[in-house]
Coordinates of C-alpha atoms (C1' of nucleotides) in Angstrom, one line a residue:
Chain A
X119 CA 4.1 14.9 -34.1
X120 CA 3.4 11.4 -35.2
X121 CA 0.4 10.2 -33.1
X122 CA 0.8 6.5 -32.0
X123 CA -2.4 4.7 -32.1
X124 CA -2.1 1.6 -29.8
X125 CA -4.0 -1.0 -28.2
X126 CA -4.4 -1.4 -24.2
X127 CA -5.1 -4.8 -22.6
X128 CA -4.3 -5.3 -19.3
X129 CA -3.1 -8.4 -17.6
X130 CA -3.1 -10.2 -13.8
X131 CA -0.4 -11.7 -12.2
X132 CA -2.6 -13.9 -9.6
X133 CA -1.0 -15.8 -7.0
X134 CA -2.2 -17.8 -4.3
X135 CA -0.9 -20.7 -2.4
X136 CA -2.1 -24.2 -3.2
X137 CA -0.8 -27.4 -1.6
X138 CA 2.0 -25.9 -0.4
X139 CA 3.1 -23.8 -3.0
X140 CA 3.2 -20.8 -4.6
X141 CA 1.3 -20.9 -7.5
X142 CA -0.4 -18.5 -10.7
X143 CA -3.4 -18.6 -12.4
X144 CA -3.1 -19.1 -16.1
X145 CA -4.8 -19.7 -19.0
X146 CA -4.4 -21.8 -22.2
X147 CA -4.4 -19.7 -25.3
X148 CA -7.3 -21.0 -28.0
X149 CA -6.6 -18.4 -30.3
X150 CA -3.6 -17.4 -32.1
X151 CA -0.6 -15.9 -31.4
X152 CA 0.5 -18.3 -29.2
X153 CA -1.7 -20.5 -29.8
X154 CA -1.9 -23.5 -27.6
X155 CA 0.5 -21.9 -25.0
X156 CA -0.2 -20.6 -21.2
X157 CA -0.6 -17.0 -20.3
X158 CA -1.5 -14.6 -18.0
X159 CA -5.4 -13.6 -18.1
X160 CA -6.1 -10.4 -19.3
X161 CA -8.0 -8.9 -22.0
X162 CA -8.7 -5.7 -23.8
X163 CA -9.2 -2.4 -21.5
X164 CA -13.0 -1.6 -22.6
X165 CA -13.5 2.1 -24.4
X166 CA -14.3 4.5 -21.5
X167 CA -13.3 1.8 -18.7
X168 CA -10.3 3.1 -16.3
X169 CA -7.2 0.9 -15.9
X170 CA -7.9 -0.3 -12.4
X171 CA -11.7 -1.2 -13.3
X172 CA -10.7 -3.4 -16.1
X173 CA -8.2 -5.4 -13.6
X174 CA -10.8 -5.8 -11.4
X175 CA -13.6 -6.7 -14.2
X176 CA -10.9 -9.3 -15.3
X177 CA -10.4 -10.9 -12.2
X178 CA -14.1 -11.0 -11.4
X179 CA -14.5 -12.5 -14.5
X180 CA -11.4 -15.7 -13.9
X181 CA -12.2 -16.4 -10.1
X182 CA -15.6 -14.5 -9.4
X183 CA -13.8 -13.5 -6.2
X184 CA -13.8 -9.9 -5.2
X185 CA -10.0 -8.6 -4.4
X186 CA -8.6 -8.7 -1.0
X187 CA -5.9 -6.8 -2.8
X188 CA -5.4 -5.5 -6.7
X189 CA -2.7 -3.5 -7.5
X190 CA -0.5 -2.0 -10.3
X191 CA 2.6 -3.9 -11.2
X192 CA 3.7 -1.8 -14.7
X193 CA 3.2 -1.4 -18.2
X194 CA 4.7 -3.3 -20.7
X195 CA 5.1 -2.1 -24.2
X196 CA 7.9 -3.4 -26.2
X197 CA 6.8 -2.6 -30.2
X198 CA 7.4 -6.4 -30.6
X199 CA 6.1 -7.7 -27.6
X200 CA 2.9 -8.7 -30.0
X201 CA 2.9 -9.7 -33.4
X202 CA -0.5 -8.0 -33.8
X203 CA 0.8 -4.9 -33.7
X204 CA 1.1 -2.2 -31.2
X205 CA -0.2 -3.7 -27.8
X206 CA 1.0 -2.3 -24.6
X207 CA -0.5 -4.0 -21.6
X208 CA -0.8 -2.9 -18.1
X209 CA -0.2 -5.5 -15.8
X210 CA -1.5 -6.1 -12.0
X211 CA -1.0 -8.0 -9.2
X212 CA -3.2 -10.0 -7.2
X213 CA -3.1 -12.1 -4.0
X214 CA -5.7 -14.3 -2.9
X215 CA -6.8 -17.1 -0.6
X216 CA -6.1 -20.7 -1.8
X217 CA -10.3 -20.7 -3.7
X218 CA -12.8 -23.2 -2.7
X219 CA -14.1 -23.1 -6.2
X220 CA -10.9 -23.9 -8.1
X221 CA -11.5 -21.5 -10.4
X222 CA -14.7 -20.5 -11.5
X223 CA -16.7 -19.7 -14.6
X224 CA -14.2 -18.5 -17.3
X225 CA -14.6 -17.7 -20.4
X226 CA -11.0 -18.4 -21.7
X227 CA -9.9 -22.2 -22.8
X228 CA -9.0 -23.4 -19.7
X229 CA -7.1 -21.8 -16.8
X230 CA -5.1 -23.3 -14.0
X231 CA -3.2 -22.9 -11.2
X232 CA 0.8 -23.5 -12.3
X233 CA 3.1 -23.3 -9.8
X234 CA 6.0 -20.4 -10.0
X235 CA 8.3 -20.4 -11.6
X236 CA 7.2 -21.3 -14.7
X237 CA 8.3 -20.1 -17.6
X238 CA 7.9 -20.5 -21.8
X239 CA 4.6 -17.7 -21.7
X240 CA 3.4 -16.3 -24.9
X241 CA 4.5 -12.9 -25.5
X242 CA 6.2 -10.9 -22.5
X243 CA 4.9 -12.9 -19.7
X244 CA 7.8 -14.7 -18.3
X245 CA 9.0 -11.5 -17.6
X246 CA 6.0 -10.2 -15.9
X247 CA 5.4 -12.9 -13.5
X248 CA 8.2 -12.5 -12.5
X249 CA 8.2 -8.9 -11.7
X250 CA 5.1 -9.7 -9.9
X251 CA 6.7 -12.4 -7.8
X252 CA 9.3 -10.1 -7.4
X253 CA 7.1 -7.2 -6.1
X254 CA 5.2 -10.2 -4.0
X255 CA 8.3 -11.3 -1.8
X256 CA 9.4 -8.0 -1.5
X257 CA 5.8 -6.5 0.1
X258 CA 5.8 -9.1 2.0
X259 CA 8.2 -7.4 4.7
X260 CA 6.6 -4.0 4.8
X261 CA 3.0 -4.6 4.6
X262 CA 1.2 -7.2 6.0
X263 CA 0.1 -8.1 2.6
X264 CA 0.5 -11.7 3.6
X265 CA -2.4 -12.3 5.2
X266 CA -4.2 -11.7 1.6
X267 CA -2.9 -15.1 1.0
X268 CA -4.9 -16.6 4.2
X269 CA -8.6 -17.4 4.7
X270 CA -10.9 -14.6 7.4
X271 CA -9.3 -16.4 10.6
X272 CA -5.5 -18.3 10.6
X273 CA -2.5 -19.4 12.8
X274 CA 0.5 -17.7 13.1
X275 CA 2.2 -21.0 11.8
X276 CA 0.2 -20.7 8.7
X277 CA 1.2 -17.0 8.7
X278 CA 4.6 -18.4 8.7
X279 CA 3.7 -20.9 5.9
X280 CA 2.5 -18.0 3.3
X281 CA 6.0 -16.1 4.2
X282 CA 8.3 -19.6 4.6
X283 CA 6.7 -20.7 0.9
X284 CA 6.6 -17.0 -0.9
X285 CA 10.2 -16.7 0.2
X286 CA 11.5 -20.1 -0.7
X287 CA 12.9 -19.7 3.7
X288 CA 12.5 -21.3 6.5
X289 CA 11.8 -19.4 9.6
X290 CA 12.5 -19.5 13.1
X291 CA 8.7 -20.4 14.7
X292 CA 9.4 -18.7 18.0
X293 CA 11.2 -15.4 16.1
X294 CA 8.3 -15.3 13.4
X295 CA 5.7 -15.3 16.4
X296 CA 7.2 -12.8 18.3
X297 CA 7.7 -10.4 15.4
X298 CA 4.2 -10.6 13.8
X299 CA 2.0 -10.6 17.4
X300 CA 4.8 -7.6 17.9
X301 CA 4.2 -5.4 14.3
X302 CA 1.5 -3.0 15.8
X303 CA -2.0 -3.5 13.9
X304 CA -0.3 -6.8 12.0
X305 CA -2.7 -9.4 13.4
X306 CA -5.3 -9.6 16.3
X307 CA -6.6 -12.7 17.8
X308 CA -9.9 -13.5 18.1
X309 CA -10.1 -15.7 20.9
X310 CA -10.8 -18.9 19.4
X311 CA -8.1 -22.0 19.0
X312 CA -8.2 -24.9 16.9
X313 CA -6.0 -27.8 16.5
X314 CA -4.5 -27.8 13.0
X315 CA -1.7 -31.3 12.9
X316 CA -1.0 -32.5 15.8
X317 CA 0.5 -30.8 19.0
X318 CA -1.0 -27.8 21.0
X319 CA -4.0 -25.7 19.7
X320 CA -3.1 -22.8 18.3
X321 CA -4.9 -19.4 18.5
X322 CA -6.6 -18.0 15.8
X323 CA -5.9 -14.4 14.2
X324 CA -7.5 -11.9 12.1
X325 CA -5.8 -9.1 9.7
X326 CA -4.7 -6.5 11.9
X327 CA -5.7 -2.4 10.4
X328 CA -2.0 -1.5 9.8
X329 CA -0.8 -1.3 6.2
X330 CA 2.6 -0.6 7.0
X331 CA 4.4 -2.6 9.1
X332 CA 6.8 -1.6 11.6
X333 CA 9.0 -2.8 12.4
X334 CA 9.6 -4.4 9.1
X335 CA 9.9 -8.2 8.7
X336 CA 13.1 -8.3 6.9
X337 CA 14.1 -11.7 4.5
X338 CA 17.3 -13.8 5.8
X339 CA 19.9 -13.9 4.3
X340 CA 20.6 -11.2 1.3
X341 CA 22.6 -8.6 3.1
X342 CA 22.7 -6.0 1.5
X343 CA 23.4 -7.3 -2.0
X344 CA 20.2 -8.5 -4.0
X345 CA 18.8 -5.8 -5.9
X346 CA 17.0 -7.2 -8.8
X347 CA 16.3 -4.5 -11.5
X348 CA 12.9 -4.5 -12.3
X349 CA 11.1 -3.6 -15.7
X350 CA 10.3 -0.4 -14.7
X351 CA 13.6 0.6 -14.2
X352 CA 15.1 2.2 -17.3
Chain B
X1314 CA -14.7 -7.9 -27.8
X1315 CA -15.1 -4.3 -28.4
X1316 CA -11.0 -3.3 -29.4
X1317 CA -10.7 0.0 -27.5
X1318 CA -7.8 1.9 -29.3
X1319 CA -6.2 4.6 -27.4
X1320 CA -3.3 7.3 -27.7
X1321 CA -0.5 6.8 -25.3
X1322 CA 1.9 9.0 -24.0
X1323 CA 4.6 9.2 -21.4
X1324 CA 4.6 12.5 -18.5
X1325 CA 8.1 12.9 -16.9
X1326 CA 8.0 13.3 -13.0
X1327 CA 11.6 15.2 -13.0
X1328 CA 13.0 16.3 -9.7
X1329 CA 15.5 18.3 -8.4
X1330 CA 16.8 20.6 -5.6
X1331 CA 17.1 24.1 -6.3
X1332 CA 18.1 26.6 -4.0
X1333 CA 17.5 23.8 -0.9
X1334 CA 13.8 23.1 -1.9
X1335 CA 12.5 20.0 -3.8
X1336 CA 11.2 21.4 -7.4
X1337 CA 9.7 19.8 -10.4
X1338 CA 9.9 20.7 -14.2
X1339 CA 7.1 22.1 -15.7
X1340 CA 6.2 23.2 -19.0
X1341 CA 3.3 25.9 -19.8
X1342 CA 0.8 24.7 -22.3
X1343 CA 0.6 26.6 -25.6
X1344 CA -2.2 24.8 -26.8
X1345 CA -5.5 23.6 -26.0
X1346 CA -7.0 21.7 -23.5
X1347 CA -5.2 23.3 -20.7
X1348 CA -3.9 26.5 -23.0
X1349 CA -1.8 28.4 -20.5
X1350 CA -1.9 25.8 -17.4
X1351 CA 1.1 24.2 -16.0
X1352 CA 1.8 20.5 -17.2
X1353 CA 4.3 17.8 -16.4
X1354 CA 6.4 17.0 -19.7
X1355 CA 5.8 14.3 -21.8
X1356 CA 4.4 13.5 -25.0
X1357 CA 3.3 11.2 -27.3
X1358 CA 4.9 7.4 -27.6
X1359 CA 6.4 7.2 -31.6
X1360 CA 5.2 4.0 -33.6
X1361 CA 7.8 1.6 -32.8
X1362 CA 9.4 2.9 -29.6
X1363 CA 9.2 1.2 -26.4
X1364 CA 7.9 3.1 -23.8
X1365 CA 11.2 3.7 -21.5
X1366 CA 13.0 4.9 -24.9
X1367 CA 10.3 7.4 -25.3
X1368 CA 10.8 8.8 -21.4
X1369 CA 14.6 9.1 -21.9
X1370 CA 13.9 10.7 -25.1
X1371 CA 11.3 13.1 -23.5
X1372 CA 14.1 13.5 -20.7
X1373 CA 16.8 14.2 -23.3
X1374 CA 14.5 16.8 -25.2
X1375 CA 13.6 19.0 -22.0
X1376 CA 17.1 18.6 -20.1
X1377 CA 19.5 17.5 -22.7
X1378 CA 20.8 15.5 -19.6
X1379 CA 21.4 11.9 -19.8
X1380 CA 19.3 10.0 -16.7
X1381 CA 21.4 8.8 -14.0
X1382 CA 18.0 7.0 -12.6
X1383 CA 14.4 7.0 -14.3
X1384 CA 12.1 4.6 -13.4
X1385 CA 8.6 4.0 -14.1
X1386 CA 6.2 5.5 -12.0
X1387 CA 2.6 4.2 -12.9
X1388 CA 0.1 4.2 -15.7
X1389 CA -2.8 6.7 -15.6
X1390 CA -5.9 6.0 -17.9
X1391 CA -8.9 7.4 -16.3
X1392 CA -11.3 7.9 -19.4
X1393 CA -12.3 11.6 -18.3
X1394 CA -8.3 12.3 -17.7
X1395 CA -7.9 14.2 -21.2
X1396 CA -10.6 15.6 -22.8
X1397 CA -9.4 15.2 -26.8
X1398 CA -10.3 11.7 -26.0
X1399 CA -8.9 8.2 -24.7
X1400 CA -5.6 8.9 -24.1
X1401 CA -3.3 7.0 -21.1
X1402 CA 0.1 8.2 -20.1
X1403 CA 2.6 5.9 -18.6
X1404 CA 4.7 7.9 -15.9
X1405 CA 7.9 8.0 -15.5
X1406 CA 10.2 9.4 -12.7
X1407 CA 13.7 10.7 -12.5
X1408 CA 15.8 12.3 -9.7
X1409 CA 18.5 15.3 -11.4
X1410 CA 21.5 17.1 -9.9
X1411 CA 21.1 20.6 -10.6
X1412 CA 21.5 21.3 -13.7
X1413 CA 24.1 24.2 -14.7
X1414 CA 22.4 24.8 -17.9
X1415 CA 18.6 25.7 -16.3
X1416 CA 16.8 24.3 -18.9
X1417 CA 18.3 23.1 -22.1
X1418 CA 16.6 23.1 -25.5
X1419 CA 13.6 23.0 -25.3
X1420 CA 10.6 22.7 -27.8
X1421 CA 7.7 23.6 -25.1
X1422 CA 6.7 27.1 -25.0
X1423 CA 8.3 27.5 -21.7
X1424 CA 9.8 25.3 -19.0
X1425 CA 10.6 26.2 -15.7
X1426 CA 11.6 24.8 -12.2
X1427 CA 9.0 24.6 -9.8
X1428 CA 8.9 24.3 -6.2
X1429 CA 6.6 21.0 -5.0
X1430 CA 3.9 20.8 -3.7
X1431 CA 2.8 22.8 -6.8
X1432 CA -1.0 22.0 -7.7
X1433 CA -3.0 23.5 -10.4
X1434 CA -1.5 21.3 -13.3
X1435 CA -3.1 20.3 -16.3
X1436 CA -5.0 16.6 -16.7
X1437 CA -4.4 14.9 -14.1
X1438 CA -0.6 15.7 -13.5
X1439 CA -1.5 17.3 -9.4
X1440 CA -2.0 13.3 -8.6
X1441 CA 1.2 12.2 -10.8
X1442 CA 3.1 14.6 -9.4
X1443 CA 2.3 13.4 -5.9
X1444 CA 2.7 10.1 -6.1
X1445 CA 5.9 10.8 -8.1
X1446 CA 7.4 12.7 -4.9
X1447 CA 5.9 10.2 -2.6
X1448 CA 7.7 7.4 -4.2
X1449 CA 11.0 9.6 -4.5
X1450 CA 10.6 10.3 -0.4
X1451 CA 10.4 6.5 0.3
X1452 CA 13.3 5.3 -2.4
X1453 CA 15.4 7.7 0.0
X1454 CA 15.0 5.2 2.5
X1455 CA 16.0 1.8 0.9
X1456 CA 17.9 3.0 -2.2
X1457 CA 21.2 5.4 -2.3
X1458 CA 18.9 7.4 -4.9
X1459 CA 19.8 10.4 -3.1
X1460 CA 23.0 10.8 -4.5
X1461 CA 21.2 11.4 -8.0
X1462 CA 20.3 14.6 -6.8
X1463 CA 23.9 15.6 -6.1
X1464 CA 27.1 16.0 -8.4
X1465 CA 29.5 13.6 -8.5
X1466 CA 31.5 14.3 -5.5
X1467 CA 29.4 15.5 -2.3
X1468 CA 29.7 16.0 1.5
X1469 CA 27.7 14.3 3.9
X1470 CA 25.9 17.6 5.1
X1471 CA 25.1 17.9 1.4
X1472 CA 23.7 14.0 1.3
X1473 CA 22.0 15.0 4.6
X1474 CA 20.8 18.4 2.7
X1475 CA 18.6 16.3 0.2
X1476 CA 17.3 14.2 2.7
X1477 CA 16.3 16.7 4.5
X1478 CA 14.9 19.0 1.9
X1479 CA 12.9 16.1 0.3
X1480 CA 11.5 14.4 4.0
X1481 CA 10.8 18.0 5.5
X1482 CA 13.0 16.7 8.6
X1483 CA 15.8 17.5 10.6
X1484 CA 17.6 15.0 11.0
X1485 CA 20.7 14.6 13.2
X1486 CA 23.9 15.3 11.7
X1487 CA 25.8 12.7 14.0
X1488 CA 23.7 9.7 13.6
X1489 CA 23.5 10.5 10.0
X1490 CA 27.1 10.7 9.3
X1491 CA 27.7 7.7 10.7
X1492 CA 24.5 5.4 9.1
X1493 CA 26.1 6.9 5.5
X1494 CA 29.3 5.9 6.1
X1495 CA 28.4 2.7 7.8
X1496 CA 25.9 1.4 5.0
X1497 CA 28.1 -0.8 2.8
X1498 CA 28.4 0.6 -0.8
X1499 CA 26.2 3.6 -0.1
X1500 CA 29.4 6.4 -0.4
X1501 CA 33.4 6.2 -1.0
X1502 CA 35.4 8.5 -0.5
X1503 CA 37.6 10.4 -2.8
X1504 CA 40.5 11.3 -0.5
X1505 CA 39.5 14.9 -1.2
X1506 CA 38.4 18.1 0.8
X1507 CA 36.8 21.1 0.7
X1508 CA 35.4 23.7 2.9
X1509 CA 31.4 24.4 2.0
X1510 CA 30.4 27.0 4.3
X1511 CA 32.3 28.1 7.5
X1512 CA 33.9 25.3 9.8
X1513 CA 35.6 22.3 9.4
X1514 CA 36.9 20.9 6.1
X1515 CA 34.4 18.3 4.8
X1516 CA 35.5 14.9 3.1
X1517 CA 34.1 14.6 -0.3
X1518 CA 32.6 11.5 -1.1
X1519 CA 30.7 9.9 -4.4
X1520 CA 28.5 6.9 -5.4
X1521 CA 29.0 3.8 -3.6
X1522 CA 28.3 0.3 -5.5
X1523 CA 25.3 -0.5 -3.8
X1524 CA 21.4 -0.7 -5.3
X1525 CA 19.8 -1.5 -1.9
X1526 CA 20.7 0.2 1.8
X1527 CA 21.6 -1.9 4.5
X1528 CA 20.3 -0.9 7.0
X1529 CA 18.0 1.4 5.6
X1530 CA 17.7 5.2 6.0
X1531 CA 13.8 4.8 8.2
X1532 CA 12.2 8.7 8.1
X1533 CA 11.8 9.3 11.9
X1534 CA 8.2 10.1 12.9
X1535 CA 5.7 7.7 11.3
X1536 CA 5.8 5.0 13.8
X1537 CA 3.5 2.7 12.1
X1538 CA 0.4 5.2 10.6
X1539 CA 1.1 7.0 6.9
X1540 CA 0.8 4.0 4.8
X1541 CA 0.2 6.7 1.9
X1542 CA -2.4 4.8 -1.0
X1543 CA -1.1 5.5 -4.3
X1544 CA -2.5 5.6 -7.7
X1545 CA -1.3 2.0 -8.1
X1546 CA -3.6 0.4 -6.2
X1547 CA -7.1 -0.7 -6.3
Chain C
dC1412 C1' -3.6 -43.7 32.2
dA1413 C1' 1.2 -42.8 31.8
dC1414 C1' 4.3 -41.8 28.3
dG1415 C1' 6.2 -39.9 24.4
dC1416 C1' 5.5 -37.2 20.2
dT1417 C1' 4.3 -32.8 18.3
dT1418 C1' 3.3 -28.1 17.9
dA1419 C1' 2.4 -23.4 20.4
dG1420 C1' 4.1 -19.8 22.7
dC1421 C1' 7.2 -17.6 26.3
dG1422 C1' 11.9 -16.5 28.0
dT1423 C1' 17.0 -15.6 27.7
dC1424 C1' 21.1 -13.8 25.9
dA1425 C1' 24.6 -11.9 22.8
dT1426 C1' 24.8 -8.8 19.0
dG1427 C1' 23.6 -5.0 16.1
dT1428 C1' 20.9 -0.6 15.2
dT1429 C1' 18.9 3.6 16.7
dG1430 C1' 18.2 8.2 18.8
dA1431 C1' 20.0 11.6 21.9
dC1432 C1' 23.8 14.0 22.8
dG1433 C1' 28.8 14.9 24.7
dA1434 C1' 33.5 15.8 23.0
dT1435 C1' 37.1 17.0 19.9
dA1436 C1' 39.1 18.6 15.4
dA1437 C1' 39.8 22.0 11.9
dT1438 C1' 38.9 25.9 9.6
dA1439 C1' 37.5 31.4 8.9
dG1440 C1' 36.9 35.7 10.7
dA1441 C1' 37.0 39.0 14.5
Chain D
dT1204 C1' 44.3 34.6 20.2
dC1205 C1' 39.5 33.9 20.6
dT1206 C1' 35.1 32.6 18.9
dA1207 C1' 31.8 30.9 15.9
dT1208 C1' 30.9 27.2 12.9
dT1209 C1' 30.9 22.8 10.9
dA1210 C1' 32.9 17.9 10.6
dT1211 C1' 33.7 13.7 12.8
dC1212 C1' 34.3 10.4 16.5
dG1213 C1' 32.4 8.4 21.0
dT1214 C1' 29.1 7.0 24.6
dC1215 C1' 24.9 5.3 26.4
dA1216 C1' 20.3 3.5 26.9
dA1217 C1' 16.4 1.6 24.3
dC1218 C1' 15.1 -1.5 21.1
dA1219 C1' 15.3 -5.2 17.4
dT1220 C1' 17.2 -9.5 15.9
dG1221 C1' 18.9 -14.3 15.5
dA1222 C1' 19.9 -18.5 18.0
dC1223 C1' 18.0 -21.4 21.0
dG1224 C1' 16.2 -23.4 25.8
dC1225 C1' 11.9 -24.4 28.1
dT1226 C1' 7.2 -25.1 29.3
dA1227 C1' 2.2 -25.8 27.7
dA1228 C1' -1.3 -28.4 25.8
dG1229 C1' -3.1 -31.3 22.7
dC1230 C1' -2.9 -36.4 20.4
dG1231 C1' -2.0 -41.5 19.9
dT1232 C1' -0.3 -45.6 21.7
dG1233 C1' 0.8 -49.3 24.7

DNA sequence: CACGCTTAGCGTCATGTTGACGATAATAGA
DNA sequence: TCTATTATCGTCAACATGACGCTAAGCGTG
């Protein structure tokens, strides 16, 4: 049996929501291949590091923030997928607060937030972005993943906000409130108000302990047609 | 940066039902680590292949079968998870009819159906394994994956059978007959009939058109709790 | 300070889905 | 023919959903 020798990076798919929208952290590529063109962040897995500890080490290291939520997305490893050589990566997904600190000490070029989509990546990231925005919208109406996207304390409508702009929907404010104050363990308020525009204060809400939701907030519209295949289908 | 260069291999999560229980295929190892312990099948990813070519060839080597679904299940890289040295394994998951031909030509010292839960495996395939039959248990629910497990024309009580046998439920054979045949693209029928056991004649029905169930199939019980944490996150 | 603008949050109603379960149909075997 | 057994259709109450009316509670302005 011919042993395969490879190398193992792995890389993040971080989203957050900025101004409005929907947007991914990536960095500028200094070195070649690709020179010159954006990524995703990533880097070697580290010899007796696990999977998950090197996502987390390389997240620490692009936004110093500690994960509300890290998980596996897939592993990409097309033989030409880098011109190096045999690099497979395994890619996860992050969600995360819109940053005070924009983004904080890196070591790469330069990183930014991009809004989605955006496409022309260096190697296979195009197509892993957007699996993770993919897997992103679709989490979003089983778990109540959302609130990852929202600072300690929020408003329903700003709830609504991380779903309407994920989504690319508008929802009905009086449907959306009943449904999420509904979803057992979703949210729970914490007694304050605030005034965020104009109009009546609104109450204030803190993650609720489910992780599943039930029942499931559902996305208009695609009845039962959809059905994107994803890279890990075969 | 310190290049870590690892092995890679691919471990096949194959499921079936056999004799109404949910069973995996295993392979006994003839060689060290693990000499005589119970393994998933898999092996090593050839220079050059992608990583999905190397599960259906893996597939095609134990079952001779070509897929009707494999997906990717997750990527394992623990640095303690094989003791040879760094080697990850990118799972992969299929769901099999079963298979006239027990278990085709094969070049493991022996493979053999196995009834799940099955622990006691090699590496760490016990974890693999698990999260391969909790994702199969939820795919029931939104997919029409549960016709994978069944030949090409079925009966509802059969379709029933596998959801059964793979939720550990009873479910109503009523209400099930009618969310099957009112979830669009799920099953057609073939105009055919037969008589399975005692009683009346059953319809025979195969694949429907559809990649997503609407409505979905919802396991009865777990109001809002389980919420099972898999290997894939953080 | 009254008024209108704006957003929050509650209520209503028709429709669709679900679980529980009754009723009937169609076969084999006694 | 009768009975056991399974398939399939129907009924009903409880719940979830989308569409949308209505009131509450702030602000700014004249």
């Amino acid at each position: 049996m011919t042993l395969s020798v490879v190398s193992v990076t792995v890389d993040l798919v971080l989203l957050t929501i900025r101004e409005g929208k929907l947007q991914v952290l990536l960095i500028r590529r200094g070195i070649p291949p690709f020179e010159g063109a954006w990524a995703l962040p990533g880097g070697f897995v580290l010899p007796g590091e696990d999977l998950g500890d090197a996502a987390a080490r390389e997240l620490s290291e692009e936004t110093g923030v500690r994960p509300a939520h890290l998980e596996q997305l897939g592993t990409y490893g097309s033989p030409e997928r880098d011109p190096r050589g045999r690099v497979i990566t395994v890619a996860y997904l992050a969600l995360l607060p819109d940053l005070p600190a924009p983004v904080a000490g890196t070591d790469a070029a330069d990183a930014s937030w991009r809004p989605v989509p955006f496409t022309g990546l260096a190697f296979d990231h195009d197509r892993i972005l957007a699996d993770g925005v993919e897997r992103a919208r679709s989490k979003l109406e089983y778990t109540p993943l959302a609130t990852a996207f929202c600072p300690p304390s929020f408003t329903i409508a700003e709830l609504r906000a991380v779903y309407e702009t994920v989504w690319r929907t508008r929802l009905d404010p009086r449907n959306f409130h009943r449904k999420v104050t509904g979803a057992a363990g979703f949210v729970e308020t914490t007694g304050e108000s605030v005034i965020r525009d104009r109009g009546r204060p609104a109450q204030l809400f803190r993650r609720g302990s489910a992780t599943l939701l039930h029942p499931a907030l559902l996305r208009p519209g695609l009845g039962s047609a959809q059905g994107g295949r994803s890279a890990t289908d075969c």
